[in-house]
Short mmCIF file of C-alpha atoms in Angstrom, two decimals:
data_model
loop_
_atom_site.label_atom_id
_atom_site.label_comp_id
_atom_site.label_asym_id
_atom_site.label_seq_id
_atom_site.Cartn_x
_atom_site.Cartn_y
_atom_site.Cartn_z
CA MET A 1 -41.02 170.83 14.16
CA LYS A 2 -43.05 167.63 14.28
CA VAL A 3 -41.66 164.08 14.20
CA THR A 4 -43.41 160.75 13.78
CA LYS A 5 -41.61 157.42 14.02
CA GLU A 6 -42.57 154.26 12.19
CA GLN A 7 -40.91 150.87 12.77
CA GLN A 8 -40.17 149.21 9.45
CA GLU A 9 -37.86 146.20 9.74
CA LYS A 10 -35.93 145.10 12.81
CA ASN A 11 -33.53 147.92 13.79
CA ILE A 12 -34.83 150.10 10.92
CA VAL A 13 -37.16 153.05 11.51
CA LYS A 14 -38.66 155.73 9.32
CA LEU A 15 -38.85 159.25 10.68
CA THR A 16 -41.30 161.65 9.07
CA ILE A 17 -40.16 165.16 9.92
CA THR A 18 -42.27 168.28 9.41
CA VAL A 19 -40.46 171.62 9.24
CA ASP A 20 -42.73 174.67 9.54
CA ALA A 21 -43.14 176.85 6.45
CA GLU A 22 -41.40 179.82 8.07
CA THR A 23 -38.23 177.84 8.79
CA PHE A 24 -38.18 176.38 5.28
CA GLU A 25 -38.68 179.86 3.84
CA LYS A 26 -35.54 180.98 5.65
CA GLY A 27 -33.72 178.08 4.00
CA VAL A 28 -34.98 179.10 0.56
CA GLN A 29 -33.87 182.70 1.16
CA LYS A 30 -30.44 181.46 2.24
CA ALA A 31 -30.24 179.39 -0.94
CA TYR A 32 -31.20 182.44 -3.02
CA LEU A 33 -28.45 184.56 -1.43
CA LYS A 34 -25.94 181.78 -2.08
CA ASN A 35 -26.79 181.50 -5.79
CA VAL A 36 -27.97 184.92 -6.91
CA LYS A 37 -24.46 186.24 -7.71
CA SER A 38 -24.05 183.64 -10.44
CA ILE A 39 -27.52 184.11 -12.02
CA ASN A 40 -27.81 186.20 -15.18
CA LEU A 41 -31.33 187.26 -16.28
CA PRO A 42 -32.30 189.55 -19.19
CA GLY A 43 -32.92 193.11 -17.95
CA PHE A 44 -30.88 192.70 -14.75
CA ARG A 45 -27.23 193.04 -13.99
CA LYS A 46 -25.62 189.72 -13.12
CA GLY A 47 -26.27 188.90 -9.49
CA LYS A 48 -28.97 191.58 -9.06
CA ALA A 49 -32.13 189.73 -10.11
CA PRO A 50 -34.85 189.63 -7.39
CA ARG A 51 -35.74 186.24 -6.02
CA LYS A 52 -39.38 186.38 -7.21
CA ILE A 53 -38.28 187.15 -10.76
CA ILE A 54 -35.81 184.25 -10.76
CA GLU A 55 -38.51 181.90 -9.44
CA GLN A 56 -40.93 183.06 -12.14
CA TYR A 57 -38.28 182.55 -14.79
CA TYR A 58 -36.92 179.16 -13.64
CA GLY A 59 -39.80 177.84 -11.57
CA GLU A 60 -40.71 177.95 -7.90
CA GLY A 61 -38.37 175.09 -7.01
CA VAL A 62 -35.18 176.62 -8.40
CA PHE A 63 -33.69 177.03 -4.90
CA TYR A 64 -35.25 173.98 -3.27
CA GLU A 65 -32.25 171.66 -3.57
CA ASP A 66 -29.95 174.02 -1.69
CA ALA A 67 -32.72 174.93 0.74
CA ILE A 68 -33.19 171.25 1.57
CA ASN A 69 -29.44 170.91 2.14
CA PHE A 70 -29.61 173.85 4.54
CA VAL A 71 -32.70 172.73 6.44
CA CYS A 72 -32.52 168.93 6.52
CA PRO A 73 -29.34 168.30 8.56
CA ASP A 74 -30.40 170.39 11.56
CA ALA A 75 -33.97 169.11 11.43
CA TYR A 76 -32.77 165.51 11.17
CA GLU A 77 -30.29 165.85 14.06
CA GLU A 78 -32.98 167.46 16.21
CA ALA A 79 -35.43 164.66 15.38
CA VAL A 80 -32.89 161.95 16.27
CA LYS A 81 -32.17 163.71 19.55
CA GLU A 82 -35.86 164.19 20.31
CA GLU A 83 -36.61 160.50 19.70
CA ASN A 84 -33.43 159.46 21.58
CA LEU A 85 -32.26 157.20 18.76
CA ASP A 86 -28.85 155.53 18.49
CA VAL A 87 -28.37 155.67 14.72
CA VAL A 88 -25.62 153.63 13.01
CA SER A 89 -26.34 154.42 9.34
CA ARG A 90 -26.53 157.40 7.06
CA PRO A 91 -30.16 158.53 6.66
CA GLU A 92 -31.99 157.78 3.44
CA ILE A 93 -33.76 161.09 2.81
CA ASP A 94 -36.92 161.42 0.74
CA VAL A 95 -39.01 164.58 0.24
CA VAL A 96 -42.68 164.06 1.08
CA GLU A 97 -44.09 167.58 0.64
CA ILE A 98 -42.52 170.83 -0.45
CA GLY A 99 -43.48 174.26 -1.81
CA GLY A 100 -46.63 176.28 -2.17
CA GLY A 101 -46.08 178.07 1.14
CA LYS A 102 -46.78 174.82 3.04
CA ASP A 103 -44.72 173.08 5.67
CA PHE A 104 -41.74 171.14 4.37
CA VAL A 105 -42.08 167.41 5.07
CA PHE A 106 -39.37 164.81 4.51
CA SER A 107 -38.68 161.26 5.65
CA ALA A 108 -35.44 159.71 6.89
CA VAL A 109 -34.99 155.94 7.01
CA VAL A 110 -32.23 154.92 9.43
CA THR A 111 -30.74 151.82 10.98
CA LEU A 112 -30.51 151.77 14.77
CA LYS A 113 -27.87 150.13 16.91
CA PRO A 114 -29.21 146.62 17.63
CA GLU A 115 -30.08 145.36 21.06
CA VAL A 116 -27.78 142.72 22.55
CA GLU A 117 -28.94 139.71 24.53
CA LEU A 118 -25.87 138.95 26.62
CA GLY A 119 -26.65 135.45 27.85
CA ALA A 120 -24.80 133.87 30.79
CA TYR A 121 -21.61 135.87 30.28
CA LYS A 122 -20.63 135.59 33.97
CA ASP A 123 -20.47 131.80 33.76
CA ILE A 124 -17.80 131.49 31.07
CA SER A 125 -14.70 129.42 31.71
CA VAL A 126 -11.27 129.81 30.09
CA LYS A 127 -7.72 128.76 30.89
CA LYS A 128 -5.16 131.51 31.34
CA VAL A 129 -2.56 131.58 28.55
CA THR A 130 1.06 131.81 29.68
CA TYR A 131 4.39 131.66 27.87
CA ARG A 132 7.76 130.69 29.32
CA THR A 133 10.93 132.52 28.38
CA THR A 134 13.60 129.92 27.62
CA GLN A 135 17.35 130.09 27.14
CA LYS A 136 16.71 129.13 23.52
CA ASP A 137 14.58 132.27 23.09
CA ILE A 138 17.36 134.44 24.51
CA GLU A 139 19.97 132.85 22.22
CA ALA A 140 17.67 133.41 19.23
CA GLU A 141 17.50 137.12 19.99
CA ILE A 142 21.28 137.32 20.26
CA LYS A 143 21.57 135.40 16.97
CA LYS A 144 19.24 137.92 15.36
CA ALA A 145 21.45 140.80 16.51
CA GLN A 146 24.49 138.91 15.24
CA GLU A 147 22.87 138.48 11.79
CA GLN A 148 21.92 142.14 11.67
CA ASN A 149 25.51 143.18 12.37
CA ALA A 150 27.17 140.75 9.98
CA ARG A 151 29.72 142.00 7.42
CA ILE A 152 28.76 141.36 3.80
CA VAL A 153 31.79 140.16 1.86
CA PRO A 154 32.00 139.42 -1.92
CA VAL A 155 32.96 135.84 -2.83
CA GLU A 156 34.46 134.79 -6.17
CA ASP A 157 36.29 131.51 -5.52
CA ARG A 158 33.42 129.16 -4.73
CA GLU A 159 29.91 128.08 -5.66
CA VAL A 160 26.62 129.27 -4.13
CA LYS A 161 25.70 127.81 -0.75
CA GLN A 162 22.84 128.23 1.70
CA GLY A 163 22.73 131.65 3.37
CA ASP A 164 24.56 133.43 0.54
CA LEU A 165 23.38 136.77 -0.77
CA THR A 166 23.27 136.58 -4.55
CA VAL A 167 22.56 138.86 -7.48
CA ILE A 168 20.85 136.99 -10.32
CA ASP A 169 19.29 137.39 -13.76
CA PHE A 170 16.40 135.04 -14.48
CA GLU A 171 13.70 134.28 -17.02
CA GLY A 172 10.81 131.85 -16.55
CA PHE A 173 9.11 129.61 -19.11
CA VAL A 174 5.99 127.46 -19.09
CA GLY A 175 6.69 124.93 -21.79
CA LYS A 176 8.74 126.90 -24.32
CA LYS A 177 6.90 130.18 -23.77
CA ALA A 178 8.20 132.92 -21.49
CA PHE A 179 5.47 134.14 -19.14
CA GLU A 180 4.66 137.70 -18.10
CA GLY A 181 6.38 138.82 -14.91
CA GLY A 182 8.84 135.93 -15.01
CA LYS A 183 11.91 137.93 -15.96
CA GLY A 184 14.27 139.90 -13.73
CA GLU A 185 17.74 141.40 -13.87
CA ASN A 186 20.18 142.20 -11.07
CA TYR A 187 17.76 140.71 -8.55
CA ASN A 188 19.01 140.42 -4.96
CA LEU A 189 18.18 137.01 -3.53
CA GLU A 190 19.22 135.48 -0.21
CA ILE A 191 19.48 131.71 -0.60
CA GLY A 192 17.24 130.05 1.96
CA SER A 193 15.07 133.11 2.59
CA GLY A 194 12.00 131.52 0.97
CA ALA A 195 11.39 134.65 -1.10
CA PHE A 196 10.93 132.66 -4.32
CA ILE A 197 8.75 129.69 -5.26
CA PRO A 198 9.47 126.58 -3.14
CA GLY A 199 12.45 124.70 -4.57
CA PHE A 200 13.84 127.64 -6.57
CA GLU A 201 16.54 128.73 -4.13
CA ASP A 202 17.66 125.20 -3.22
CA GLN A 203 18.45 124.48 -6.88
CA LEU A 204 20.85 127.44 -7.00
CA VAL A 205 23.09 125.85 -4.36
CA GLY A 206 26.24 124.79 -6.25
CA ALA A 207 25.82 127.33 -9.07
CA LYS A 208 28.87 129.26 -10.24
CA ILE A 209 29.19 132.94 -11.12
CA GLY A 210 28.54 133.56 -14.82
CA GLU A 211 27.13 130.11 -15.58
CA GLU A 212 23.49 129.58 -16.55
CA THR A 213 21.54 127.19 -14.32
CA GLN A 214 18.17 125.63 -15.10
CA VAL A 215 15.72 125.63 -12.20
CA ASN A 216 12.55 123.52 -12.42
CA VAL A 217 9.63 124.34 -10.15
CA THR A 218 5.88 123.92 -9.80
CA PHE A 219 3.81 126.98 -8.94
CA PRO A 220 1.62 126.56 -5.83
CA LYS A 221 -2.06 125.88 -6.44
CA ASP A 222 -2.93 129.04 -4.50
CA TYR A 223 -0.50 131.24 -6.48
CA HIS A 224 -1.87 134.74 -7.05
CA ALA A 225 -1.57 134.62 -10.88
CA GLU A 226 -4.45 132.52 -12.24
CA ASP A 227 -2.58 131.42 -15.40
CA LEU A 228 0.32 130.01 -13.34
CA LYS A 229 -1.51 128.17 -10.53
CA GLY A 230 -0.23 124.59 -10.29
CA LYS A 231 1.82 124.95 -13.50
CA LYS A 232 5.29 123.49 -14.00
CA ALA A 233 7.90 126.05 -15.04
CA MET A 234 11.57 126.26 -15.92
CA PHE A 235 13.77 129.23 -15.08
CA LYS A 236 17.05 130.09 -16.74
CA VAL A 237 19.14 131.67 -13.99
CA THR A 238 22.55 133.29 -14.13
CA VAL A 239 24.32 134.08 -10.87
CA LYS A 240 26.19 137.38 -11.29
CA GLU A 241 27.44 137.93 -7.74
CA ILE A 242 27.88 135.92 -4.56
CA LYS A 243 28.27 137.52 -1.15
CA GLU A 244 28.49 135.88 2.25
CA LYS A 245 27.77 137.05 5.75
CA GLN A 246 30.67 137.13 8.17
CA LEU A 247 29.15 136.98 11.62
CA PRO A 248 30.81 138.84 14.50
CA GLU A 249 31.96 136.82 17.51
CA ILE A 250 29.51 137.05 20.41
CA ASN A 251 31.46 138.51 23.31
CA ASP A 252 31.65 141.65 25.44
CA ASP A 253 33.04 143.70 22.55
CA PHE A 254 30.07 142.67 20.39
CA VAL A 255 27.68 143.66 23.20
CA LYS A 256 29.27 147.10 23.49
CA ASP A 257 28.78 147.62 19.74
CA VAL A 258 25.10 146.63 19.62
CA SER A 259 23.73 147.81 22.99
CA GLU A 260 24.22 150.13 25.93
CA PHE A 261 25.65 147.27 28.02
CA ASP A 262 29.28 146.39 28.71
CA THR A 263 29.03 142.65 29.31
CA LEU A 264 27.36 139.70 27.66
CA ASP A 265 25.73 138.70 30.96
CA ASP A 266 24.06 142.11 31.35
CA TYR A 267 22.94 141.98 27.72
CA LYS A 268 21.37 138.54 28.20
CA LYS A 269 19.65 139.71 31.38
CA ASP A 270 18.10 142.66 29.54
CA ILE A 271 16.95 140.44 26.68
CA LYS A 272 15.36 138.04 29.17
CA GLU A 273 13.46 140.86 30.90
CA LYS A 274 12.17 142.19 27.58
CA LEU A 275 11.12 138.75 26.39
CA GLN A 276 9.34 138.06 29.68
CA LYS A 277 7.47 141.35 29.39
CA ALA A 278 6.52 140.59 25.77
CA ASN A 279 5.38 137.07 26.72
CA GLU A 280 3.28 138.42 29.57
CA GLN A 281 1.60 140.83 27.18
CA LYS A 282 1.13 138.09 24.59
CA GLY A 283 -0.43 135.77 27.16
CA LYS A 284 -2.66 138.55 28.48
CA GLN A 285 -3.87 139.38 24.96
CA GLU A 286 -4.57 135.76 24.07
CA THR A 287 -6.42 135.18 27.35
CA GLU A 288 -8.55 138.24 26.68
CA ASN A 289 -9.29 136.96 23.17
CA LEU A 290 -10.41 133.60 24.58
CA VAL A 291 -12.72 135.33 27.05
CA ILE A 292 -14.16 137.59 24.35
CA ASP A 293 -14.75 134.60 22.04
CA GLU A 294 -16.72 132.87 24.80
CA ILE A 295 -18.69 136.03 25.58
CA ILE A 296 -19.83 136.51 21.98
CA LYS A 297 -20.73 132.82 21.72
CA VAL A 298 -23.37 133.17 24.43
CA ALA A 299 -24.59 136.58 23.25
CA LYS A 300 -27.26 137.15 20.62
CA VAL A 301 -27.19 140.18 18.34
CA ASP A 302 -28.20 140.85 14.74
CA VAL A 303 -25.36 142.89 13.26
CA PRO A 304 -26.68 145.38 10.65
CA ASP A 305 -25.06 145.29 7.22
CA CYS A 306 -24.33 149.02 7.39
CA MET A 307 -22.14 148.53 10.48
CA ILE A 308 -20.20 145.76 8.73
CA GLU A 309 -19.72 148.02 5.69
CA THR A 310 -18.45 150.84 7.91
CA GLN A 311 -15.97 148.48 9.55
CA LEU A 312 -14.82 147.25 6.12
CA GLU A 313 -14.16 150.85 5.13
CA ASN A 314 -12.10 151.27 8.32
CA ILE A 315 -10.11 148.11 7.50
CA ALA A 316 -9.47 149.34 3.95
CA ARG A 317 -8.40 152.77 5.21
CA ASP A 318 -6.03 151.21 7.75
CA PHE A 319 -4.60 148.85 5.11
CA ASP A 320 -4.06 151.80 2.77
CA TYR A 321 -2.25 153.72 5.52
CA ARG A 322 0.09 150.81 6.28
CA LEU A 323 0.84 150.43 2.57
CA SER A 324 1.67 154.14 2.39
CA MET A 325 4.47 153.50 4.90
CA GLN A 326 6.03 151.29 2.19
CA GLY A 327 5.54 153.78 -0.63
CA MET A 328 2.39 152.13 -2.01
CA ASN A 329 -1.38 152.60 -1.75
CA LEU A 330 -4.42 150.34 -1.76
CA GLN A 331 -5.37 151.11 -5.36
CA LYS A 332 -1.90 150.16 -6.64
CA TYR A 333 -1.92 147.03 -4.47
CA LEU A 334 -5.26 145.95 -5.95
CA GLU A 335 -3.94 146.52 -9.48
CA LEU A 336 -0.80 144.47 -8.83
CA THR A 337 -2.78 141.59 -7.32
CA GLY A 338 -5.44 141.67 -10.03
CA SER A 339 -8.17 142.40 -7.50
CA ASP A 340 -10.68 145.18 -6.82
CA ILE A 341 -12.14 146.89 -3.77
CA ASN A 342 -15.21 144.62 -3.67
CA ALA A 343 -13.08 141.46 -3.65
CA PHE A 344 -10.83 143.03 -1.02
CA LYS A 345 -13.79 143.78 1.24
CA GLU A 346 -15.26 140.32 0.72
CA GLN A 347 -11.97 138.86 1.96
CA PHE A 348 -12.32 140.75 5.26
CA LYS A 349 -16.11 140.55 5.65
CA GLU A 350 -16.10 137.80 8.28
CA GLN A 351 -13.41 139.64 10.27
CA ALA A 352 -15.35 142.91 10.08
CA GLU A 353 -18.58 141.24 11.23
CA LYS A 354 -16.77 139.73 14.24
CA GLN A 355 -15.17 143.06 15.16
CA VAL A 356 -18.55 144.81 15.12
CA ARG A 357 -20.13 141.98 17.12
CA ILE A 358 -17.39 142.21 19.75
CA SER A 359 -17.81 145.98 19.98
CA LEU A 360 -21.59 145.71 20.46
CA VAL A 361 -21.34 142.95 23.06
CA LEU A 362 -18.60 144.68 25.07
CA GLU A 363 -20.61 147.91 25.03
CA ALA A 364 -23.63 146.01 26.36
CA VAL A 365 -21.51 144.45 29.13
CA SER A 366 -20.15 147.90 30.06
CA LYS A 367 -23.69 149.16 30.53
CA GLU A 368 -24.83 146.05 32.39
CA GLU A 369 -21.85 146.17 34.76
CA LYS A 370 -21.97 149.98 35.02
CA VAL A 371 -18.30 150.29 34.06
CA LYS A 372 -17.19 153.92 34.22
CA VAL A 373 -14.16 155.84 33.04
CA ALA A 374 -12.85 158.32 35.63
CA GLN A 375 -10.65 161.30 34.92
CA LYS A 376 -7.77 159.51 36.66
CA ASP A 377 -8.06 156.70 34.08
CA ILE A 378 -7.73 159.19 31.24
CA ASP A 379 -4.84 160.97 32.95
CA ALA A 380 -3.04 157.65 33.50
CA GLU A 381 -3.36 156.71 29.83
CA MET A 382 -2.11 160.11 28.74
CA GLN A 383 0.82 159.79 31.14
CA LYS A 384 1.76 156.50 29.43
CA MET A 385 1.75 158.30 26.09
CA ALA A 386 3.86 161.11 27.52
CA ASP A 387 6.39 158.60 28.87
CA ASN A 388 6.51 156.63 25.60
CA TYR A 389 7.07 159.70 23.46
CA LYS A 390 9.18 161.55 26.06
CA MET A 391 6.77 164.48 26.11
CA GLU A 392 5.35 166.61 28.89
CA LEU A 393 1.87 165.56 30.04
CA ASP A 394 0.41 169.00 29.34
CA LYS A 395 1.68 168.82 25.75
CA VAL A 396 0.00 165.44 25.26
CA LYS A 397 -3.28 166.78 26.65
CA GLU A 398 -3.18 169.65 24.14
CA LEU A 399 -3.22 167.10 21.30
CA PHE A 400 -6.61 165.75 22.37
CA LYS A 401 -9.58 167.62 20.97
CA GLU A 402 -13.16 166.62 21.80
CA GLU A 403 -13.38 163.82 19.21
CA GLU A 404 -9.99 162.32 20.07
CA LEU A 405 -10.78 162.52 23.79
CA LYS A 406 -14.05 160.66 23.27
CA SER A 407 -12.23 157.99 21.27
CA LEU A 408 -9.64 157.57 24.05
CA GLU A 409 -12.39 157.33 26.65
CA ASN A 410 -14.11 154.58 24.63
CA GLU A 411 -10.84 152.66 24.33
CA ILE A 412 -10.32 152.83 28.09
CA LEU A 413 -13.93 151.79 28.73
CA THR A 414 -13.51 148.77 26.45
CA GLN A 415 -10.25 147.74 28.12
CA LYS A 416 -11.72 148.07 31.62
CA THR A 417 -14.67 145.96 30.56
CA VAL A 418 -12.41 143.25 29.11
CA GLU A 419 -10.29 143.23 32.27
CA LEU A 420 -13.44 142.83 34.36
CA LEU A 421 -14.57 139.89 32.23
CA VAL A 422 -11.16 138.21 32.44
CA LYS A 423 -11.10 138.68 36.20
CA ASN A 424 -14.53 137.10 36.52
CA ALA A 425 -13.77 134.16 34.25
CA THR A 426 -13.64 131.09 36.48
CA LYS A 427 -10.42 129.43 35.28
CA THR A 428 -8.00 132.18 34.40
CA LYS A 429 -5.42 131.02 36.97
#
């Protein structure tokens, strides 16, 4: 095999790859054996026609497409390895010469991972982010547990007030015309939750069961429905049910019901420890983000469009997965919001570009600083997983095939690099 490399644009090269005639012939024969069983020629039983006869009947190139598919991938991979290229795009393949017993020649245009000019990354300066855990924070967590364990009791002898859980029928009008999507029946609405348009819930305070109430609102200018943005609307609302929350008293008995502790003091102590741990992690993450932002400011790198597109596909796939946890998918979400995949990607393009830039810069720092991942680092990370999921370490290790192991190693390498950068930042204390 022969390979020539030609620089086209920045980060884009064209490989011209020559596969000897003998190797290509093997590919053609393989293609023939794959297809012959489905070929029916006059004078031959189906699947029994000789290759030469088929080529005479359909033309010499009848098996070339499959032959190319057999030969190209291996030849391309070998060429990339031979030229020691770090490719970040799918190859654009074009046939240069084929057939007639000659060598098979094809070209592959690829985008290479760009070089990064790091700049003075050791001279950055950030202030360490810290968060205090206050008594107010602890009380808020207890209040949350109290709300979650409230009894829901039907109410019939009073009007709606803030905090009530209601069941309503409603219909919305712009002018005198009802608008699409503005009608609902037996809708559960917590007054004060902010689930509806601003002002809607407040106007239901004082409403009585069975009586129709008029609610006047103005749709936000950034409302998702184009025909309703900034429009004034009137809703006819009938409250069908009112329920109120009866909050349990916060004492030792409450603590025993909602936790593994016996006293309120022990419960508060545990909440404080958890909040402190969460705040430490939050501060650590935000400090790291500040350092990374400064690092990419001083670095220079031209991010290829293909890498941004790949990251956008990853974002879309992750978004789709998270929607699936709620019984929805990305396609349905786009339909409901009146959007499409191109508009969705455009919304996240800046984020995707930054994520790729960060990845490239951190990789360059890893190489510059000779950051390495040892087996003990991998074992430690797997032990964390084993502890979190209450599994044996050996069982966790069995879950990691070659690809997953490489991904874990890259994650550890990135984290070690970030920790090194934070440690070296001059004002992190």
